XYZ file of C-alpha atoms in Angstrom:
766
model
C -0.451 -0.024 -0.079
C 1.540 3.631 -0.822
C 1.909 5.972 1.713
C -0.256 8.420 0.064
C -3.046 6.065 -0.272
C -2.731 5.595 3.973
C -5.479 6.781 5.504
C -5.083 9.932 7.927
C -7.714 9.290 10.721
C -9.063 5.657 10.957
C -12.271 4.971 13.754
C -13.249 1.654 14.691
C -16.917 0.867 15.645
C -18.274 -1.987 17.403
C -18.642 -3.686 21.148
C -15.154 -2.476 23.002
C -13.435 -3.799 26.520
C -14.475 -3.519 29.135
C -17.648 -5.231 27.429
C -17.271 -9.038 27.303
C -17.833 -10.695 24.320
C -15.703 -12.190 21.207
C -16.607 -9.251 18.899
C -15.499 -6.651 21.522
C -11.895 -8.583 22.155
C -11.933 -8.496 18.126
C -12.188 -5.144 17.710
C -9.198 -4.470 20.121
C -7.154 -6.626 18.806
C -7.783 -5.417 15.329
C -7.625 -1.518 16.444
C -4.326 -2.133 18.145
C -2.667 -4.006 15.068
C -3.722 -1.404 12.964
C -2.488 1.200 14.947
C 0.758 -0.360 15.265
C 0.982 -0.609 11.705
C 0.627 2.947 10.718
C 1.785 4.579 14.235
C 1.436 8.394 12.296
C -2.418 7.942 11.728
C -4.900 8.680 14.286
C -6.831 5.954 15.421
C -9.613 5.538 17.421
C -12.707 3.988 18.720
C -16.600 4.453 18.428
C -17.680 1.602 21.209
C -21.118 0.262 20.959
C -22.255 -0.899 24.552
C -25.814 -2.086 26.349
C -25.283 0.681 28.542
C -23.034 3.661 28.372
C -22.820 4.659 32.507
C -20.321 3.238 34.827
C -18.449 1.939 31.488
C -14.773 2.902 31.986
C -13.617 2.989 28.492
C -9.926 3.351 27.663
C -8.538 6.366 25.992
C -8.628 4.969 22.431
C -12.477 5.170 22.979
C -13.671 9.005 21.840
C -17.306 8.239 21.525
C -19.698 5.879 23.133
C -23.328 5.308 22.142
C -25.820 3.037 23.613
C -27.277 0.241 21.576
C -31.127 0.688 22.235
C -30.901 4.776 21.811
C -31.778 5.320 18.286
C -30.846 9.408 18.378
C -27.054 8.409 19.417
C -26.713 6.572 16.002
C -27.166 10.178 14.530
C -25.153 11.817 16.863
C -21.923 9.254 16.120
C -22.602 10.003 12.406
C -21.762 14.016 13.016
C -19.049 13.148 15.712
C -16.953 11.048 12.325
C -18.433 13.526 10.025
C -17.036 16.513 12.325
C -13.694 14.838 12.733
C -12.927 14.486 9.558
C -12.741 10.628 9.864
C -11.076 8.382 6.648
C -12.367 5.636 7.165
C -14.748 3.976 9.068
C -14.227 0.177 10.038
C -17.603 -1.595 11.376
C -17.859 -4.427 13.031
C -20.992 -6.229 12.376
C -22.974 -9.110 14.069
C -26.314 -9.673 14.791
C -27.377 -8.667 18.499
C -24.544 -5.694 18.693
C -27.174 -2.888 17.087
C -30.427 -1.850 18.563
C -33.520 -1.648 16.205
C -35.319 -4.922 14.376
C -32.058 -6.721 13.361
C -29.521 -4.213 14.332
C -31.235 -1.938 11.871
C -30.240 1.506 13.885
C -26.996 1.083 12.471
C -27.957 1.748 9.202
C -29.042 5.305 10.431
C -25.337 6.021 11.199
C -24.212 4.531 8.425
C -26.419 6.657 5.772
C -25.491 9.763 7.230
C -21.406 9.368 7.511
C -19.719 11.001 4.664
C -16.091 8.586 4.784
C -15.656 5.315 3.127
C -16.684 2.426 5.231
C -15.249 -1.303 5.428
C -17.566 -3.311 7.398
C -16.454 -6.674 8.548
C -19.214 -9.392 9.071
C -18.843 -11.705 11.853
C -21.773 -13.614 10.898
C -23.244 -14.402 7.284
C -26.913 -16.090 7.167
C -27.651 -18.564 4.679
C -31.344 -18.400 5.413
C -31.992 -14.794 6.949
C -35.407 -13.734 7.928
C -37.163 -10.952 6.099
C -35.689 -8.083 8.086
C -32.213 -9.482 8.297
C -32.305 -10.050 4.621
C -33.116 -5.867 4.344
C -30.474 -4.972 6.738
C -27.933 -7.130 5.299
C -28.549 -6.071 1.963
C -28.583 -2.235 3.023
C -25.645 -2.907 5.208
C -23.757 -4.097 1.906
C -25.037 -1.186 -0.295
C -23.844 1.527 2.358
C -20.564 -0.102 3.086
C -17.500 0.162 0.193
C -15.643 -3.004 1.029
C -17.018 -5.928 3.113
C -14.481 -7.867 4.718
C -15.288 -11.705 5.561
C -13.191 -14.322 7.073
C -14.019 -17.487 5.266
C -14.923 -18.428 1.816
C -18.087 -19.774 2.579
C -19.092 -16.436 3.520
C -17.951 -14.905 0.039
C -20.498 -17.727 -2.049
C -23.372 -16.959 0.659
C -22.945 -13.150 -0.137
C -22.881 -13.314 -3.690
C -26.250 -15.973 -3.727
C -28.229 -14.740 -0.802
C -27.766 -10.913 -0.694
C -26.311 -10.466 -4.606
C -23.198 -8.589 -3.045
C -20.808 -8.720 -6.032
C -17.495 -10.620 -5.303
C -15.436 -7.852 -6.328
C -16.870 -5.977 -3.253
C -15.772 -8.327 -0.652
C -12.027 -9.085 0.661
C -11.267 -12.051 2.311
C -9.197 -11.565 5.374
C -8.992 -14.198 7.993
C -9.379 -14.195 11.586
C -6.433 -12.616 13.865
C -4.660 -14.715 16.191
C -1.340 -13.285 18.723
C 1.459 -14.676 17.062
C 2.401 -16.998 19.926
C 5.574 -19.476 19.723
C 5.150 -23.365 19.206
C 5.321 -24.817 22.470
C 5.044 -27.996 24.119
C 1.981 -28.131 26.522
C 4.530 -29.774 29.630
C 5.765 -26.229 29.713
C 2.101 -24.823 30.754
C 0.920 -27.677 32.708
C 2.858 -26.883 35.534
C 1.079 -23.926 36.007
C -1.991 -24.813 36.618
C -1.007 -28.578 38.808
C -2.057 -30.540 35.624
C 1.375 -32.151 34.854
C 1.041 -35.508 33.917
C -2.534 -35.118 32.514
C -3.882 -34.931 28.992
C -5.811 -31.702 29.025
C -8.828 -30.973 26.391
C -9.911 -27.315 26.378
C -13.014 -25.510 25.132
C -12.883 -21.532 25.702
C -15.444 -19.065 24.968
C -18.525 -17.198 26.658
C -20.525 -20.268 27.420
C -24.298 -21.092 26.173
C -26.066 -23.707 24.728
C -24.805 -22.501 21.131
C -21.434 -24.284 22.031
C -22.601 -28.180 22.438
C -20.030 -28.750 25.295
C -22.919 -31.845 26.057
C -21.938 -33.214 23.316
C -18.256 -33.183 24.740
C -19.082 -34.121 28.089
C -21.109 -37.327 26.702
C -17.908 -38.331 25.051
C -16.146 -38.561 27.736
C -16.457 -41.567 29.550
C -15.407 -43.638 26.454
C -12.232 -41.652 26.620
C -11.569 -42.034 29.876
C -11.975 -45.609 30.172
C -8.755 -45.169 27.577
C -7.124 -42.906 28.934
C -7.955 -42.145 32.600
C -5.088 -39.157 32.618
C -7.492 -37.069 30.342
C -9.210 -33.820 31.974
C -11.704 -31.337 30.131
C -10.975 -27.748 31.165
C -14.613 -25.816 30.012
C -12.975 -21.982 30.314
C -15.076 -19.119 30.086
C -18.071 -16.912 31.934
C -22.005 -17.664 31.101
C -22.747 -15.216 28.730
C -23.497 -12.037 29.723
C -27.356 -11.786 27.812
C -27.773 -15.768 28.701
C -27.328 -14.844 32.657
C -29.582 -12.188 32.455
C -32.142 -14.077 31.270
C -31.987 -17.777 32.420
C -29.226 -17.448 35.079
C -26.673 -20.341 34.917
C -29.123 -22.419 34.534
C -26.812 -24.340 31.430
C -23.811 -24.261 33.508
C -25.843 -26.247 36.102
C -27.392 -28.532 33.411
C -23.797 -29.413 32.402
C -22.826 -30.020 35.967
C -25.693 -32.585 36.463
C -24.744 -34.499 33.069
C -20.959 -35.050 34.268
C -22.343 -36.563 37.856
C -24.821 -38.527 35.565
C -21.816 -39.508 33.237
C -19.670 -40.030 35.699
C -16.889 -37.723 34.758
C -17.037 -35.195 37.361
C -13.438 -36.097 38.080
C -12.142 -35.136 34.744
C -13.934 -31.703 33.724
C -12.989 -28.496 35.266
C -15.338 -25.522 34.907
C -13.417 -22.198 35.680
C -16.287 -19.542 35.443
C -14.443 -16.452 34.613
C -13.871 -13.934 31.522
C -9.681 -14.072 31.757
C -7.425 -12.194 30.357
C -5.342 -12.344 27.269
C -2.450 -13.580 29.250
C -4.258 -15.954 31.137
C -5.831 -16.970 27.878
C -2.889 -18.144 26.335
C -1.424 -19.915 29.068
C -4.753 -21.973 29.435
C -4.070 -22.630 25.654
C -0.414 -23.386 25.916
C -1.159 -26.023 28.210
C -3.910 -27.701 26.140
C -2.971 -30.954 24.100
C -6.506 -31.458 22.317
C -8.565 -28.171 21.628
C -12.182 -29.386 21.069
C -15.181 -27.056 19.358
C -18.180 -29.395 19.573
C -20.726 -26.506 18.098
C -23.903 -28.072 16.675
C -24.644 -25.825 14.146
C -23.138 -25.750 10.582
C -23.803 -22.214 10.263
C -21.145 -20.464 12.265
C -18.843 -18.444 9.646
C -16.048 -17.366 12.009
C -14.708 -18.588 15.179
C -12.209 -16.479 17.102
C -11.471 -19.273 19.823
C -11.121 -21.755 16.763
C -8.567 -19.398 15.310
C -6.670 -18.718 18.477
C -6.328 -21.896 19.033
C -5.436 -23.530 15.666
C -3.036 -20.260 15.333
C -1.223 -21.344 18.515
C -0.259 -25.181 16.743
C -2.932 -27.074 18.916
C -4.269 -30.372 17.594
C -8.582 -29.127 16.812
C -10.972 -31.887 16.955
C -13.801 -29.733 15.899
C -17.506 -30.340 13.892
C -17.387 -29.286 10.621
C -19.182 -25.803 10.921
C -18.193 -23.598 8.005
C -14.984 -22.231 9.985
C -13.546 -25.314 10.834
C -14.240 -26.877 7.623
C -11.869 -24.311 6.050
C -9.445 -23.903 8.531
C -9.030 -28.147 9.503
C -8.765 -29.006 6.025
C -5.991 -31.062 4.427
C -4.878 -32.450 8.082
C -4.758 -29.364 9.723
C -7.287 -30.697 12.111
C -9.850 -33.615 12.663
C -13.453 -33.180 11.687
C -16.101 -35.191 13.513
C -20.024 -35.423 12.705
C -22.694 -32.938 14.503
C -24.055 -34.204 18.046
C -22.038 -37.403 17.893
C -20.101 -38.190 21.151
C -19.221 -41.738 19.744
C -17.133 -39.804 17.064
C -15.834 -37.035 19.160
C -14.580 -39.980 21.593
C -12.644 -41.880 18.669
C -11.072 -38.913 17.174
C -9.595 -37.589 20.641
C -8.169 -41.239 21.404
C -7.253 -41.452 17.965
C -4.745 -38.661 18.466
C -3.965 -39.189 21.986
C -2.826 -43.223 20.589
C -0.736 -41.375 17.834
C 1.541 -38.736 18.863
C 3.258 -38.661 15.595
C 0.245 -37.994 14.098
C -0.716 -35.322 16.561
C 2.559 -33.334 16.302
C 2.006 -33.210 12.352
C -1.683 -32.055 12.603
C -0.130 -29.453 15.086
C 2.835 -28.272 12.980
C 0.524 -27.738 9.934
C -1.847 -25.809 11.555
C 0.927 -23.365 12.966
C 2.391 -22.737 9.672
C -0.859 -22.408 8.125
C -1.624 -19.753 11.449
C 1.236 -17.392 10.390
C -0.783 -15.633 7.496
C -3.333 -15.315 10.187
C -1.231 -12.934 12.855
C -2.248 -9.801 13.692
C 0.420 -8.001 11.807
C -0.421 -9.503 8.932
C -4.111 -9.162 9.332
C -3.529 -5.440 9.768
C -1.619 -5.199 6.209
C -4.822 -6.960 4.472
C -6.904 -4.622 6.610
C -4.954 -1.509 5.632
C -5.504 -2.577 1.547
C -8.742 -2.917 2.156
C -9.339 0.831 3.518
C -6.732 1.796 0.387
C -9.280 0.089 -1.997
C -12.300 1.994 -0.214
C -10.664 5.306 -0.072
C -9.799 5.028 -4.295
C -13.503 3.620 -4.968
C -15.202 6.598 -3.037
C -13.203 9.107 -5.116
C -15.071 8.075 -8.209
C -18.567 8.504 -6.248
C -18.274 10.628 -3.222
C -21.058 10.900 -0.744
C -23.085 14.595 -0.105
C -21.223 16.877 1.660
C -21.792 18.977 4.636
C -23.763 21.473 2.501
C -26.313 18.947 1.918
C -27.442 18.689 5.666
C -30.408 20.902 5.273
C -33.712 20.127 6.892
C -35.227 19.129 3.827
C -32.658 16.341 3.563
C -31.917 15.647 6.897
C -35.631 16.349 8.691
C -35.676 17.144 12.745
C -35.095 14.227 14.810
C -38.053 11.646 16.297
C -38.785 12.743 20.085
C -37.149 10.173 22.731
C -38.820 7.510 24.095
C -39.953 8.185 27.850
C -42.082 6.291 29.831
C -41.997 8.094 33.091
C -45.745 8.551 32.244
C -46.901 5.254 31.914
C -44.942 4.086 34.849
C -46.703 6.761 37.201
C -50.240 5.522 35.474
C -49.558 1.764 36.249
C -50.050 0.304 39.643
C -49.915 -3.933 40.204
C -53.561 -4.031 38.610
C -53.215 -2.612 35.130
C -53.226 0.814 33.724
C -55.355 3.538 35.544
C -58.093 5.328 32.778
C -57.730 8.953 33.853
C -55.735 11.389 35.423
C -55.775 14.634 37.061
C -53.262 16.663 35.346
C -50.116 14.384 35.587
C -51.847 12.673 38.528
C -53.664 8.931 38.315
C -56.704 9.387 38.933
C -58.088 6.337 40.943
C -61.782 7.249 41.173
C -62.134 6.218 37.772
C -60.609 3.307 37.882
C -59.704 0.817 34.976
C -60.633 -0.049 31.662
C -59.810 -3.274 29.131
C -59.169 -0.573 26.520
C -56.441 1.090 28.482
C -54.733 -2.185 29.039
C -55.285 -3.679 25.997
C -53.635 -0.582 24.514
C -50.720 -0.743 26.947
C -49.936 -4.637 26.346
C -49.620 -3.604 22.677
C -47.365 -0.958 23.334
C -44.888 -2.525 26.015
C -45.214 -6.243 23.559
C -43.956 -3.894 20.692
C -41.487 -2.219 22.499
C -40.118 -5.596 24.359
C -39.372 -6.848 20.610
C -38.108 -3.555 18.906
C -36.755 -1.056 21.406
C -35.835 -2.145 24.578
C -35.303 1.059 27.072
C -32.969 1.720 29.679
C -35.765 3.616 31.081
C -37.938 0.546 31.553
C -35.571 -2.610 31.691
C -38.091 -4.884 32.703
C -40.617 -4.311 29.705
C -42.163 -8.148 31.135
C -43.122 -7.123 34.359
C -45.346 -4.362 32.497
C -46.232 -6.616 29.961
C -47.412 -9.157 32.554
C -49.697 -6.694 34.156
C -51.667 -5.640 31.623
C -51.879 -9.187 30.157
C -52.908 -10.470 33.505
C -55.615 -7.628 33.436
C -56.973 -8.714 30.023
C -57.177 -12.409 30.860
C -59.319 -11.004 33.851
C -61.159 -8.943 31.992
C -62.588 -11.897 29.994
C -65.807 -13.300 31.584
C -65.897 -16.947 31.106
C -69.901 -16.916 31.254
C -70.467 -15.709 28.089
C -66.578 -15.205 26.913
C -66.879 -11.362 26.370
C -64.079 -9.024 27.362
C -65.456 -6.861 30.772
C -64.395 -3.152 29.664
C -64.681 -1.175 33.327
C -62.967 -1.965 36.600
C -63.204 -0.088 39.757
C -60.283 0.851 41.978
C -61.092 -1.578 44.344
C -61.074 -4.151 41.696
C -64.849 -4.724 41.013
C -66.038 -5.068 36.991
C -69.274 -2.771 36.315
C -70.575 -4.948 33.732
C -70.924 -8.771 32.542
C -69.607 -7.320 28.990
C -68.132 -4.402 27.568
C -68.695 -2.220 24.467
C -67.910 -4.324 21.119
C -65.214 -2.175 20.434
C -63.651 -2.580 23.503
C -63.937 -6.501 23.039
C -62.389 -5.689 19.538
C -59.798 -3.753 20.651
C -58.561 -6.828 23.074
C -58.612 -9.226 20.449
C -56.361 -6.606 18.184
C -54.223 -6.994 21.947
C -54.462 -10.922 22.279
C -54.029 -11.202 18.708
C -50.586 -9.583 18.843
C -49.649 -10.950 21.880
C -49.834 -14.381 20.041
C -47.329 -13.409 17.739
C -45.255 -10.947 19.665
C -45.571 -11.360 23.047
C -42.100 -11.107 24.926
C -41.367 -14.686 26.354
C -43.435 -18.105 25.528
C -45.915 -18.194 28.410
C -47.061 -14.640 27.201
C -48.043 -15.755 23.522
C -49.576 -18.691 25.003
C -52.099 -17.037 27.230
C -52.891 -14.588 24.807
C -53.367 -16.927 21.882
C -55.759 -18.851 24.408
C -57.472 -15.344 25.115
C -57.711 -14.675 21.434
C -59.080 -18.078 20.374
C -61.966 -17.774 22.905
C -62.680 -14.310 22.669
C -62.919 -14.593 18.636
C -66.232 -15.871 17.946
C -68.398 -13.404 19.741
C -67.115 -10.919 17.343
C -69.234 -13.020 14.368
C -72.397 -11.127 16.051
C -71.295 -7.829 16.178
C -72.696 -4.929 14.191
C -69.949 -2.324 15.132
C -67.526 -1.816 12.132
C -64.912 -0.585 14.411
C -64.917 -3.847 16.139
C -64.510 -5.618 12.722
C -62.001 -3.324 12.131
C -60.142 -4.159 15.572
C -60.506 -7.925 15.170
C -59.031 -7.794 11.792
C -56.104 -6.042 13.089
C -55.920 -9.256 15.653
C -56.319 -11.434 13.068
C -53.324 -10.093 11.555
C -51.140 -10.221 13.972
C -52.063 -13.409 14.645
C -51.815 -15.183 11.124
C -47.927 -13.784 11.542
C -46.813 -16.674 12.613
C -50.016 -18.880 11.575
C -50.135 -17.356 8.138
C -52.115 -20.650 6.515
C -54.674 -20.609 9.355
C -58.057 -21.449 7.395
C -60.278 -20.098 10.209
C -58.143 -16.771 10.211
C -58.358 -16.660 6.236
C -62.105 -17.407 6.388
C -62.775 -14.474 8.971
C -60.812 -11.898 6.911
C -63.101 -13.114 4.399
C -66.085 -12.134 6.212
C -64.847 -9.110 7.867
C -63.838 -8.096 4.295
C -67.033 -8.573 2.884
C -69.080 -7.009 5.684
C -67.043 -3.883 5.544
C -67.322 -3.809 1.377
C -71.134 -4.188 1.573
C -71.363 -0.910 3.767
C -69.026 0.602 1.547
C -71.395 -0.406 -1.720
C -74.364 1.005 0.886
C -73.594 4.520 1.599
C -70.140 5.664 -0.746
C -70.513 7.861 -3.801
C -67.549 10.087 -5.486
C -68.797 13.224 -3.148
C -68.748 10.891 -0.023
C -66.493 7.689 -0.418
C -67.274 6.401 2.844
C -68.597 3.120 5.181
C -71.434 5.152 6.732
C -73.192 8.117 6.945
C -70.925 10.197 9.078
C -67.132 10.907 10.424
C -67.179 9.475 13.952
C -64.205 8.477 16.020
C -60.984 6.024 15.142
C -62.137 6.526 11.506
C -58.700 5.425 10.089
C -59.203 2.065 11.652
C -61.319 1.434 9.243
C -59.365 1.665 6.050
C -56.154 0.258 7.854
C -58.154 -2.887 8.488
C -59.106 -3.212 4.871
C -55.796 -2.424 3.354
C -54.580 -5.165 5.672
C -57.384 -7.701 4.467
C -56.631 -6.843 1.125
C -53.060 -7.418 1.220
C -53.279 -11.018 3.112
C -56.020 -12.160 1.251
C -54.516 -10.703 -2.291
C -58.002 -8.841 -2.768
C -57.524 -5.953 -4.827
C -61.090 -4.333 -4.155
C -60.196 -4.477 -0.406
C -56.856 -2.923 -0.948
C -58.133 -0.192 -3.746
C -60.912 0.697 -1.241
C -59.312 0.785 1.854
C -56.515 3.095 0.477
C -59.208 5.242 -1.561
C -61.376 5.755 1.522
C -58.007 6.697 3.346
C -56.714 9.260 0.952
C -60.258 10.982 1.173
C -60.319 10.937 4.706
C -56.672 12.355 4.334
C -57.985 15.330 2.398
C -61.046 16.098 4.911
C -58.592 16.076 8.175
C -56.203 18.459 6.750
C -56.544 22.434 7.070
C -55.651 25.147 4.377
C -52.686 25.551 6.410
C -51.361 21.943 6.133
C -51.902 20.796 10.059
C -53.550 17.808 10.611
C -57.519 18.451 11.970
C -59.006 15.407 13.310
C -62.982 14.966 13.556
C -64.152 16.636 16.553
C -65.842 14.526 19.055
C -68.317 17.163 20.078
C -70.735 16.355 17.228
C -68.581 14.466 14.580
C -69.334 15.148 10.994
C -72.412 13.974 9.465
C -72.714 13.515 5.751
C -74.255 17.146 4.976
C -74.122 18.476 7.743
C -71.396 20.807 9.575
C -68.305 18.988 10.587
C -67.137 19.300 14.052
C -63.940 20.532 14.798
C -63.108 20.161 18.613
C -62.536 18.487 20.885
C -59.922 16.953 19.036
C -58.717 13.326 20.114
C -55.299 11.785 20.208
C -56.606 8.629 19.572
C -57.631 10.001 16.176
C -53.919 11.092 15.385
C -52.755 7.910 16.263
C -55.494 6.007 14.413
C -54.308 8.227 10.865
C -50.698 7.430 12.045
C -51.289 3.801 11.774
C -53.321 3.580 8.305
C -50.893 5.760 6.714
C -47.992 3.629 7.702
C -50.029 0.622 6.475
C -50.513 2.592 3.417
C -47.025 3.321 2.337
C -45.903 -0.121 3.620
C -48.466 -1.386 0.490
C -47.820 1.221 -1.591
C -44.204 2.762 -1.131
C -46.007 5.633 -2.159
C -44.195 8.648 -0.011
C -46.948 10.593 0.128
C -48.285 8.264 2.610
C -45.593 9.093 4.614
C -45.844 13.013 4.466
C -49.660 11.942 5.518
C -48.154 9.927 8.452
C -45.998 12.402 9.513
C -48.932 15.202 9.546
C -50.617 13.419 11.665
C -47.336 12.757 14.193
C -46.663 16.141 14.506
C -50.385 17.242 15.644
C -49.041 16.174 18.781
C -45.792 18.009 18.738
C -47.828 21.368 18.108
C -48.452 21.485 14.315
C -52.424 21.814 14.683
C -54.900 24.497 14.943
C -53.708 25.806 18.565
C -50.144 25.449 17.718
C -49.575 23.980 21.035
C -47.641 20.790 21.732
C -49.955 18.399 23.774
C -46.807 15.971 24.576
C -44.495 16.052 27.579
C -41.028 15.179 26.114
C -39.814 14.623 29.567
C -42.248 12.429 30.846
C -43.808 10.870 27.789
C -47.199 12.113 28.613
C -50.060 13.564 26.742
C -52.812 15.893 27.071
C -56.289 14.324 26.912
C -57.292 16.754 24.003
C -57.168 19.936 22.331
C -60.418 22.136 23.023
C -61.347 25.242 20.864
C -59.013 27.668 22.829
C -56.585 25.743 24.949
C -55.559 22.025 25.663
C -56.901 19.629 28.118
C -54.290 19.758 30.690
C -55.446 16.153 31.952
C -52.935 13.173 30.796
C -54.647 10.155 31.073
C -54.029 6.608 29.764
C -56.006 6.638 26.376
C -54.123 9.809 25.341
C -50.734 8.895 26.697
C -50.822 5.215 25.017
C -51.905 7.272 21.701
C -49.036 9.336 21.729
C -46.317 6.888 22.883
C -48.108 4.258 19.676
C -47.758 6.751 17.267
C -43.947 7.247 18.262
C -43.568 3.703 17.950
C -45.271 3.679 14.649
C -42.922 6.698 13.340
C -39.285 4.771 14.345
C -40.323 1.718 12.755
C -41.364 3.132 9.668
C -38.059 5.584 9.467
C -36.362 2.273 10.083
C -37.806 0.528 7.390
C -37.596 2.891 4.838
C -33.584 3.227 6.127
C -33.592 -1.088 5.733
C -35.272 -1.382 1.852
C -35.785 2.551 0.373
C -35.100 0.579 -3.328
C -37.079 -2.589 -3.158
C -40.832 -1.317 -2.704
C -43.918 -3.623 -3.577
C -45.810 -3.017 -6.833
C -47.325 0.620 -6.544
C -51.252 0.449 -6.243
C -53.095 3.364 -8.053
C -56.320 4.644 -7.499
């Protein structure tokens, strides 16, 4: 690489110590290797962490962003741009970055001006729809892609459409350790005279260690001196959700197999020096991973490069490294094969020595100095290619191109309004009003919100969204009357139901919540209970006459179908409700009044939203076109001459041929419009729907008739409505949840646009 092509300022983005994970270690090692290779250049790190408070990063970390803070990604991009960064080297693996499938990263890459070289630590052969979109957009916004195995190049080309010319093959880096005999290190661990097998790395079910333990009885029967060292702490994410269950299962398995005297668990994230000593003491390194789809393994690379005899299952990285007698491959989940391979090596020292020598020789091209040179070559190619197609400069950062960011997520008022029973209906100013008790309507809305947040936007402010989901789902379960299978709506503060059955609309909204919970609730138990409630309550809606109850039921069925797309009953019900809504349309609509009823009342956009979703699911063009046409008319009716959103007021609504009520304006109307317009955008990719959605959302922020904001950005609360001369200063559950759900919708559509901006479906025109 010529000196002229060398970047002056190189930034590395990824997990970083003191965070404990393989990517953090890799980012640190790569940073140090490149910094040593080009000492005159300015190398620094942007660290991605699960939390930023309390972390003490080393001095090379100049910017730290919290993975779940969407706005931090834009701030990081600004930092990199303003500091004239020449190259951004990104470490990518699913689970590092926030948003669906790590899509928050794309918001950063959309804004940076410098060339981007992205290292892929995982390349999925069978991604889901969101992962596919994220990876394609990641590849599009990266100037060069670095992978660590040939199989990854094949997958990128075949699955993601990434041209091979854009991809650089660079092996996983390793320290340049001397080729030594294990006896030198065994004395330090008091295992002199023993044959040592080693597996290291963060512990979790994906490691397949149980298969290695099941192989031990046959090994120690022939070689009673064998000891198996399992080195590493339990993965932090697993520890947070399950504790030490997996490690305890392994210890019990050792006892059941009678090999507890031959297994050492060292439950610690060791230092680099300690790790090299453990590797040095090992005779055989074992990776019994149970799945083939592992494109790279830093632990395998490190042991391989140190010249250890490796016994491994044939996942992709192992297949490439251990070919040509550089290691031993065994079938997946086959303890007998592991036993045979280990015993074969222990009983043939000359073969084991040949394997070790071949691995060590191959490993010399994987040392960090060699890898740093290859990365610098990749950086040079990225810079040369970027000169031919430069990105927009700072002058292009106008409000038109970089609109004002969305408000931050704040759930302080939601927590204030929630007790152990559920969310309270009303507030006096911002103080919960006990006298008004609870409603199933609001608890259904609250359950929808936290179920969605738990799946997409975990927030540091409320780390335990599952607890809130449990409260709201428990309320829904108690609300379903077992005698008539109807949801009751109102409960007093002393937990007494005031009716045997609530309104048809409240029943429909509860169906929506439980249908969504069946597909998206944050754990298996919640999903199972949601599905049970949904299935018990669904038959009642067949006798309803309320179009909005039908619409809410359609929303619930649509969500329920996420995991059960071929369910014939759900398909039939969508047909039934779609037909009913079309019958209303044909009975009331004409050119001047393209609507389902003789009046516009409340949550009108839900009818359009339901019809669009039903039309998409059923591939029914009439339903889809009618939903879009009615929504377009509704949008025109609810837009003022000044361009702001003005929902139909609740003090009289809008009967055909009569005056329309402009007040009181309710937050649920804005939220319904946001959701419906976003559904229309997803169906058509017509950017006009994004404009309408944004217009409705900005009603909360002050783009309304009174030019007064209804939302409180510090607490996440929302005023109960807009009167003719003032806002309603009470901050009840319905209004607050309407704002919060709208904010979630806006974040979602923004992310989807970033993930797949050039992948629109076929346009539907009116």
